Short mmCIF file of C-alpha atoms in Angstrom, two decimals:
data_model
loop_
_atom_site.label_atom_id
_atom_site.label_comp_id
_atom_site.label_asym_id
_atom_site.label_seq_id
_atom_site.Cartn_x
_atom_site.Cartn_y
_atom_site.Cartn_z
CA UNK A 1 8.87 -18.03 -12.13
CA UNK A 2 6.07 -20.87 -11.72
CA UNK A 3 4.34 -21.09 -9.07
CA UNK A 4 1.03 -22.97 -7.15
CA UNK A 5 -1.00 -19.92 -9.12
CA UNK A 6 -0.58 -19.77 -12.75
CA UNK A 7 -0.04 -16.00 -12.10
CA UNK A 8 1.36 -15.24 -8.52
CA UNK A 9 -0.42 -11.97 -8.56
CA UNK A 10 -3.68 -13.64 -8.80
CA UNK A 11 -3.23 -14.68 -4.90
CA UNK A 12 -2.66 -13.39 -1.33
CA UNK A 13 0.69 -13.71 0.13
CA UNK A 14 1.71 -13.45 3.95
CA UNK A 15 3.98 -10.65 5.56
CA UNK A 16 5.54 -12.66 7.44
CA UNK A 17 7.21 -12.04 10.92
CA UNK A 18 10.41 -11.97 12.15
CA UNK A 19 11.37 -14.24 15.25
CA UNK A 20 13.65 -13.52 18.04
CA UNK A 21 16.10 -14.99 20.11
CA UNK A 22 18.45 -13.78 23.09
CA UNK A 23 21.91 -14.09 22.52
CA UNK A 24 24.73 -14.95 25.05
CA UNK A 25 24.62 -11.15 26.00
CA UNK A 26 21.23 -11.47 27.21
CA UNK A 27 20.22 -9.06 23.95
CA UNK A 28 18.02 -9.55 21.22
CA UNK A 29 19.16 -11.43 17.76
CA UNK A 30 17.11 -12.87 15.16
CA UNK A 31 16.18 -16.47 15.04
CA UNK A 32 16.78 -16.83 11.81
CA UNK A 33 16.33 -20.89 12.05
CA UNK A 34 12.77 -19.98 13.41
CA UNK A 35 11.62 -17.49 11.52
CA UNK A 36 12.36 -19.60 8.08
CA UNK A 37 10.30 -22.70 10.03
CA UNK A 38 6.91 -20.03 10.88
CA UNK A 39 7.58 -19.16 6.72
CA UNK A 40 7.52 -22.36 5.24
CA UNK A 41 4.81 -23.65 7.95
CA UNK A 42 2.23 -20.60 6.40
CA UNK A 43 3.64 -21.88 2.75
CA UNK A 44 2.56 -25.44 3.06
CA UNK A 45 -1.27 -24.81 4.79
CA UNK A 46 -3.93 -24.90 1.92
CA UNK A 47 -7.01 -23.44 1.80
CA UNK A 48 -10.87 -25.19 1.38
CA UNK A 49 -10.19 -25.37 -2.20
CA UNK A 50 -6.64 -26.19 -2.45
CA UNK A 51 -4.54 -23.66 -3.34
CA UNK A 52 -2.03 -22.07 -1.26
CA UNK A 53 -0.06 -18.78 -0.32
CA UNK A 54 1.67 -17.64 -3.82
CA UNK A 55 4.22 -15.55 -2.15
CA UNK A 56 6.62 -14.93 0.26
CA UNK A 57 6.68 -11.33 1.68
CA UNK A 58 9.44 -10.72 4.01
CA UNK A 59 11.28 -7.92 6.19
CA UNK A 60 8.34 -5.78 5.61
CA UNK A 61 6.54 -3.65 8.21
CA UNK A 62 5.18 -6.65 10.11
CA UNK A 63 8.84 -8.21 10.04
CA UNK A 64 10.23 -5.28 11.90
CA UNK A 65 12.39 -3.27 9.35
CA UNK A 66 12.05 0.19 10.56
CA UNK A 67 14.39 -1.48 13.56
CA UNK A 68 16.76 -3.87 12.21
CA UNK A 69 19.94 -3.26 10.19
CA UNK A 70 21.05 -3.14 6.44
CA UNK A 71 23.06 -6.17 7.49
CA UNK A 72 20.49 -7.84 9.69
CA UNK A 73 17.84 -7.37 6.43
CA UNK A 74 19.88 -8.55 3.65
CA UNK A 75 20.93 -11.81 5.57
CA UNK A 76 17.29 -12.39 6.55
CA UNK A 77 16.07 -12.17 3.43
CA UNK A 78 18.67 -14.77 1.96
CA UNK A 79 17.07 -17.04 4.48
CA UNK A 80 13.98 -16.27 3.31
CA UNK A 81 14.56 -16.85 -0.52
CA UNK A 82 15.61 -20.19 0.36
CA UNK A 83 12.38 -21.08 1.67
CA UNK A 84 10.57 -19.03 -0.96
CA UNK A 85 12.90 -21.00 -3.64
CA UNK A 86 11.74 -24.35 -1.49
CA UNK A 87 7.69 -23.45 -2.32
CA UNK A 88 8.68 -22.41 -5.46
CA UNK A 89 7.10 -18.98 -4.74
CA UNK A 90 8.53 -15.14 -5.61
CA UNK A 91 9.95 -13.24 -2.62
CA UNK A 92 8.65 -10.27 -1.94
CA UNK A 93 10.23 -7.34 0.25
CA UNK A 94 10.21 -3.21 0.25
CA UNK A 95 12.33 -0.43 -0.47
CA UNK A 96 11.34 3.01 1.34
CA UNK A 97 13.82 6.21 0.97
CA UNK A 98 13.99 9.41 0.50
CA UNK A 99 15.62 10.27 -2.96
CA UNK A 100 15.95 8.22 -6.15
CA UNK A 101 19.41 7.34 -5.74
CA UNK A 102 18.90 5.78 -2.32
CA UNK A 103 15.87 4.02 -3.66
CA UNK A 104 18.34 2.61 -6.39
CA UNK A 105 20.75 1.41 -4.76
CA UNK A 106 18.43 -0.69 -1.99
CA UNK A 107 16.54 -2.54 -5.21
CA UNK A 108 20.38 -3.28 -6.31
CA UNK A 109 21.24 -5.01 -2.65
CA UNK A 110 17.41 -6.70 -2.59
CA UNK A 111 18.22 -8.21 -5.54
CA UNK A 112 21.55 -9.68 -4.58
CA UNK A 113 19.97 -11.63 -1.88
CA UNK A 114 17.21 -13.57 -3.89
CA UNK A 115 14.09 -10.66 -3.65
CA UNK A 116 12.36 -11.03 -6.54
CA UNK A 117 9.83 -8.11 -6.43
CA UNK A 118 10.51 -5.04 -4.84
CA UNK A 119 7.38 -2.83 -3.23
CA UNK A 120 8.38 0.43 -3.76
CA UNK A 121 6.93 3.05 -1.01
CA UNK A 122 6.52 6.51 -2.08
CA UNK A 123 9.78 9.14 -1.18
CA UNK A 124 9.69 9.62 2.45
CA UNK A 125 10.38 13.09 2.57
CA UNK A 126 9.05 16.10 5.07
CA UNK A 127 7.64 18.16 1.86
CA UNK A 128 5.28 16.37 -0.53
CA UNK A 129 7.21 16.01 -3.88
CA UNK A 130 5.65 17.03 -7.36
CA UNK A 131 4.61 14.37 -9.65
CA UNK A 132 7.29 14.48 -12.05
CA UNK A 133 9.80 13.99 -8.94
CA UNK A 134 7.30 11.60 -7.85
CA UNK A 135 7.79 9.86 -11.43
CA UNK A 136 11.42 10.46 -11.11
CA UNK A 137 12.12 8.14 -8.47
CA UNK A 138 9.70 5.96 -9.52
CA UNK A 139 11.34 5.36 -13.10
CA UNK A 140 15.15 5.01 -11.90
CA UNK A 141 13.73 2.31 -9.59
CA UNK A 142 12.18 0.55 -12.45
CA UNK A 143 15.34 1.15 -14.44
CA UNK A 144 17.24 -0.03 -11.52
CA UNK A 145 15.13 -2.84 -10.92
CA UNK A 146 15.40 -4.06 -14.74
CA UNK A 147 18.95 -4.46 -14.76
CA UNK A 148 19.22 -6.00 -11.81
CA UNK A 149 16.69 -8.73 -12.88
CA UNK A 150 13.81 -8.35 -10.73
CA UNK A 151 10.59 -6.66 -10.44
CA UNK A 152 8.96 -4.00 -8.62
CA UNK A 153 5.44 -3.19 -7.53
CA UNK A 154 4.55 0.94 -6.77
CA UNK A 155 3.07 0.68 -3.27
CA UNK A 156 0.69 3.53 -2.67
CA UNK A 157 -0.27 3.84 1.29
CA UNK A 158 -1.40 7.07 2.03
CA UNK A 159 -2.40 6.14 5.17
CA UNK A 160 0.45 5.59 6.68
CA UNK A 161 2.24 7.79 8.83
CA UNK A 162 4.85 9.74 7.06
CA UNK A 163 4.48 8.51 3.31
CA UNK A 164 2.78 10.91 0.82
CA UNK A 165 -0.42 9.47 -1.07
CA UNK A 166 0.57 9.06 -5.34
CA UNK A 167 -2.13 10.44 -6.94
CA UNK A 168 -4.20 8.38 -9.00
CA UNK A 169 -2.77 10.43 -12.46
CA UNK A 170 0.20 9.50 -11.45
CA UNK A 171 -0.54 5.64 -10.63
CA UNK A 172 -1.51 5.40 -14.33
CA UNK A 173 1.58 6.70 -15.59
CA UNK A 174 4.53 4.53 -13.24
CA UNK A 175 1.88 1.47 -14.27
CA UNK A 176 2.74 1.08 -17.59
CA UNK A 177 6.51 1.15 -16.73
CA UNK A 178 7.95 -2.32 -18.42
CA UNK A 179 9.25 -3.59 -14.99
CA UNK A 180 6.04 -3.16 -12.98
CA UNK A 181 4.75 -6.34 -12.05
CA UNK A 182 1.88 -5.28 -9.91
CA UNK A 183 0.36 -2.11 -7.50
CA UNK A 184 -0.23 -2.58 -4.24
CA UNK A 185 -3.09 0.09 -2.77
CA UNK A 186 -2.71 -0.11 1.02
CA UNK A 187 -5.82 1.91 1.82
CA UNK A 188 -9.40 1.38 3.18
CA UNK A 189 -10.63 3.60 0.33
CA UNK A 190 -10.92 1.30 -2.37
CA UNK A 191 -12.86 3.73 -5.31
CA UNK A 192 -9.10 3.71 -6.37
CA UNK A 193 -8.81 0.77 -7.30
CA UNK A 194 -12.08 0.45 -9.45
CA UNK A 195 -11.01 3.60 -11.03
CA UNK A 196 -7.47 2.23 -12.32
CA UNK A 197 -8.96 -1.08 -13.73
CA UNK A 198 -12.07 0.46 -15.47
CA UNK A 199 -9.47 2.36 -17.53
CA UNK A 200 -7.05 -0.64 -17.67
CA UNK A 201 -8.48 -4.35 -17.08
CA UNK A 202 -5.07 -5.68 -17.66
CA UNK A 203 -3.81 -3.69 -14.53
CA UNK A 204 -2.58 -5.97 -11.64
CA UNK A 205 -3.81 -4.25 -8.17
CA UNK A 206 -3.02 -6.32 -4.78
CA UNK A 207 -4.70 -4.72 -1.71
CA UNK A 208 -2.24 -3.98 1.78
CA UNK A 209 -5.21 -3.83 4.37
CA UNK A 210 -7.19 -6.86 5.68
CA UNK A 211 -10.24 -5.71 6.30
CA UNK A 212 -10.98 -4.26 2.78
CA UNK A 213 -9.85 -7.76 0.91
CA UNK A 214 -13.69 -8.94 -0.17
CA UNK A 215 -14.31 -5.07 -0.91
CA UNK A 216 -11.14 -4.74 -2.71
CA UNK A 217 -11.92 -8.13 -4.53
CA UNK A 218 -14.93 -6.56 -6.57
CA UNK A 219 -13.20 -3.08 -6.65
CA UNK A 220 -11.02 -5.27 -9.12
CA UNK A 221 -7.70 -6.35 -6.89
CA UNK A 222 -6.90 -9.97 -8.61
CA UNK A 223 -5.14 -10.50 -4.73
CA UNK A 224 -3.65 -9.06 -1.60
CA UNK A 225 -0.92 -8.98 0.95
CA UNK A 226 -1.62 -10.20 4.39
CA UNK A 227 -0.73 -9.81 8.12
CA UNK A 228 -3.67 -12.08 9.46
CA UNK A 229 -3.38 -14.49 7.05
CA UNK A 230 0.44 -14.84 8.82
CA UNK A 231 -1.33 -15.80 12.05
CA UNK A 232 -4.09 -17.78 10.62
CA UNK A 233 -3.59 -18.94 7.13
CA UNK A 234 -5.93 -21.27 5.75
CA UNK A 235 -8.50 -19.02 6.50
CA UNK A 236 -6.44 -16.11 4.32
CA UNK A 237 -6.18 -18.67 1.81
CA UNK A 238 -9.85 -19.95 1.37
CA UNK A 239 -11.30 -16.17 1.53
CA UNK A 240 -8.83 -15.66 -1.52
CA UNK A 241 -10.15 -18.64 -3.60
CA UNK A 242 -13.89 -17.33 -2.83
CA UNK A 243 -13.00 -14.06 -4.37
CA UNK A 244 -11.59 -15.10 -6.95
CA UNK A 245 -14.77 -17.43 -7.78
CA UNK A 246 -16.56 -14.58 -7.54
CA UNK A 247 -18.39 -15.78 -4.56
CA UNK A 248 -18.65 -13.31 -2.33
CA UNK A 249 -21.31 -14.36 0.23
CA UNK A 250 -18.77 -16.77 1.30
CA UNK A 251 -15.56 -14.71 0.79
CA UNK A 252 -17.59 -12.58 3.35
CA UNK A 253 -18.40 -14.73 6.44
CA UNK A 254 -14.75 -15.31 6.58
CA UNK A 255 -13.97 -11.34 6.39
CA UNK A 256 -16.11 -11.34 9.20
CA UNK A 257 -15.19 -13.94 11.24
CA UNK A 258 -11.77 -12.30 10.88
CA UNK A 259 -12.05 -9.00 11.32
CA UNK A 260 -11.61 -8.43 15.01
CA UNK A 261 -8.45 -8.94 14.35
CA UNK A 262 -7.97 -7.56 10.20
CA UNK A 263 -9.20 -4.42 12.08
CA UNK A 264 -5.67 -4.15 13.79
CA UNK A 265 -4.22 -4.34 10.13
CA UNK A 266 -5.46 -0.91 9.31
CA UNK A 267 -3.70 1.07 12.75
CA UNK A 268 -0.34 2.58 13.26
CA UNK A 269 1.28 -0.44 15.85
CA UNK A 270 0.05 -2.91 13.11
CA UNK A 271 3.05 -4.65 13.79
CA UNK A 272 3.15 -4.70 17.59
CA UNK A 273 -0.69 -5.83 17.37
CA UNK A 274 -0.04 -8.51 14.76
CA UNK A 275 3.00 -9.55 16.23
CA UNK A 276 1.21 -10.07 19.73
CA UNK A 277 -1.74 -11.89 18.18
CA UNK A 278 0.80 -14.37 16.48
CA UNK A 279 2.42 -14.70 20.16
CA UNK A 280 -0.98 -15.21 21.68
CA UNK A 281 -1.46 -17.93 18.78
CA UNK A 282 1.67 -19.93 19.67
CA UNK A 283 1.83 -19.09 22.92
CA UNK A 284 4.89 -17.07 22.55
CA UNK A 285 4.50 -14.11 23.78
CA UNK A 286 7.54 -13.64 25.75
CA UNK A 287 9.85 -16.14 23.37
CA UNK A 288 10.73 -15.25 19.69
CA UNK A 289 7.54 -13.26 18.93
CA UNK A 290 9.09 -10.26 21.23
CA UNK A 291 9.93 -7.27 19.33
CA UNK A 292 11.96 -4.28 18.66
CA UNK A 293 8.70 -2.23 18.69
CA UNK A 294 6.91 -0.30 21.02
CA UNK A 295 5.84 -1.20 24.60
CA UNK A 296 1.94 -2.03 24.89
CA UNK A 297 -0.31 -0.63 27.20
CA UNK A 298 -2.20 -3.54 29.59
CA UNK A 299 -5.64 -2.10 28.17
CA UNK A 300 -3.89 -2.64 24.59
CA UNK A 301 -2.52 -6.05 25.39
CA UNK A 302 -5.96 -7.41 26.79
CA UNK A 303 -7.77 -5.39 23.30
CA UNK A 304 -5.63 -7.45 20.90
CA UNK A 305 -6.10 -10.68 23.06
CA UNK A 306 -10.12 -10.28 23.24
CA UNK A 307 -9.79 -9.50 19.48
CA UNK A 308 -7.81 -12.60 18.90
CA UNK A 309 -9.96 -15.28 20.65
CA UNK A 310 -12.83 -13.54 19.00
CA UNK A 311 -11.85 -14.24 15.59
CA UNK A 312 -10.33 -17.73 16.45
CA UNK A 313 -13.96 -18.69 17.65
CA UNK A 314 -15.53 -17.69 14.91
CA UNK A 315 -12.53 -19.74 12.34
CA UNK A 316 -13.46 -22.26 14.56
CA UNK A 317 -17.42 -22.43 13.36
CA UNK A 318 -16.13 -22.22 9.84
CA UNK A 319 -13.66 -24.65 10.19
CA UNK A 320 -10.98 -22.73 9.16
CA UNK A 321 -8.29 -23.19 11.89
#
């Protein structure tokens, strides 16, 4: 698939959000009208030097998946690969389960719907399984994935609340699987990713957390999936181009300038933090940026709003807004 980046992979893409609005019941449905708009607006911002987002990540953890159905997914992620399709990007989305079979048959209805990669999250199981179960599930979803046409990309976040870390052996060995596009490492820790491309500089490694993306840039990572950069993308964008460049003095005044809020990235209500800061940013609040998640605390609500006009100062004096 073309796309703005001669390689996709060499890029960051936005997680994108999923947008609400209140049906005739007076209940919750998605907007799926507005939440393809908010897409395609992130799509067509460039950064400093030009480029722009090279994917399209959708129904993820920031676009509320742990609480919306099969049905509600699959359709929002059609909408989604029209837009992707539109930018002439790949669309992105995840697969988390808790035995090989399951796993299967998800990347089978992803890839009915237009997903072209599939981020594959580790068995979500109570007891941590061995590595050849590990590799098990792992391979069948590559298998899967192959005849289906599309992609996937191991997603290794062991800091996440009930998923088991893949251990760096075993990172090596689901790599080289033909289907495997890419690994994402969704950890602050990023000695694992300068490990896996000393012994392989072909590897493809896109980092999960915001705050790490400059330190994740020289670990090796050729890009990265964002949640800021869904809330405030030409900055996302130009600190991208500066790591590629190699320039990381200026890669680096943008980190900081956003991490007030990349430091939300990295905690457990990522999603009801992010999601909040994007309401703050459109001043949407109590529209379509509601969610399905948990209820925030005043003292958490006024956190992620000081953290928010922090960082949009500081965009501000870059000139990234």
């Amino acid at each position: 698939m073309e796309t703005n980046n001669s390689d996709w992979r060499h890029s960051v893409m936005p997680a994108v959000f999923t947008w609400f609005k209140e049906s005739k019941s007076g209940a919750l449905e998605i907007d799926i009208d507005a939440t393809q708009k908010y897409a395609a607006d992130i799509l067509k911002v460039q950064g400093k030097g030009g480029s722009r987002m090279g994917g399209l990540v959708g129904s993820g953890t920031l676009g509320e998946n742990s609480y919306i159905s099969v049905e509600q997914r699959l359709t929002l992620l059609k909408a989604f690969s029209e837009v992707a399709k539109e930018y002439n990007v790949p669309l992105i989305s995840g697969a988390a389960a808790e035995t090989k079979e399951e796993v299967a048959k998800i990347v089978e209805g992803l890839a009915t719907v237009g997903v072209d990669t599939v981020m594959i999250m580790p068995p979500k199981t109570k007891t941590l399984p061995s590595d050849v179960e590990m590799y098990d599930y792992y391979e069948l979803a590559e298998e899967t994935a192959r005849n289906a046409g599309v992609t996937i990309m191991p997603y290794n976040n062991p800091d996440a609340a009930g998923y088991h870390a893949i251990s760096t052996d075993l990172l090596r060995k689901i790599s080289v699987l033909p289907n495997v596009t890419a690994l994402k490492i969704s950890t602050i820790d990023v000695s694992i990713i300068e490990t896996l491309i000393l012994e392989n500089k072909d590897l493809k490694v896109l980092a999960g957390v915001d705050s790490v993306t400059v330190f994740a840039g020289l670990a090796g990572a050729c890009g990265g999936i964002t949640g800021v950069g869904a809330i405030f993308p030409k900055a996302s964008v130009s600190m991208q181009e500066h790591v590629l460049k190699g320039e990381w003095a200026e890669a680096n005044k943008i980190s900081q300038a956003l991490n007030s809020l990349s430091y939300l990235d990295a905690q457990p209500l990522l999603m009801e933090y992010l999601k909040l800061a994007m309401g703050i940013h459109h001043n949407d609040v109590a529209g379509g940026l509601r969610t399905y998640g948990l209820k925030l605390t005043q003292p958490q609500i006024d956190d992620v709003q000081a953290r928010y006009i922090l960082a949009k100062e500081r965009l501000g004096a870059l000139d990234l807004l």
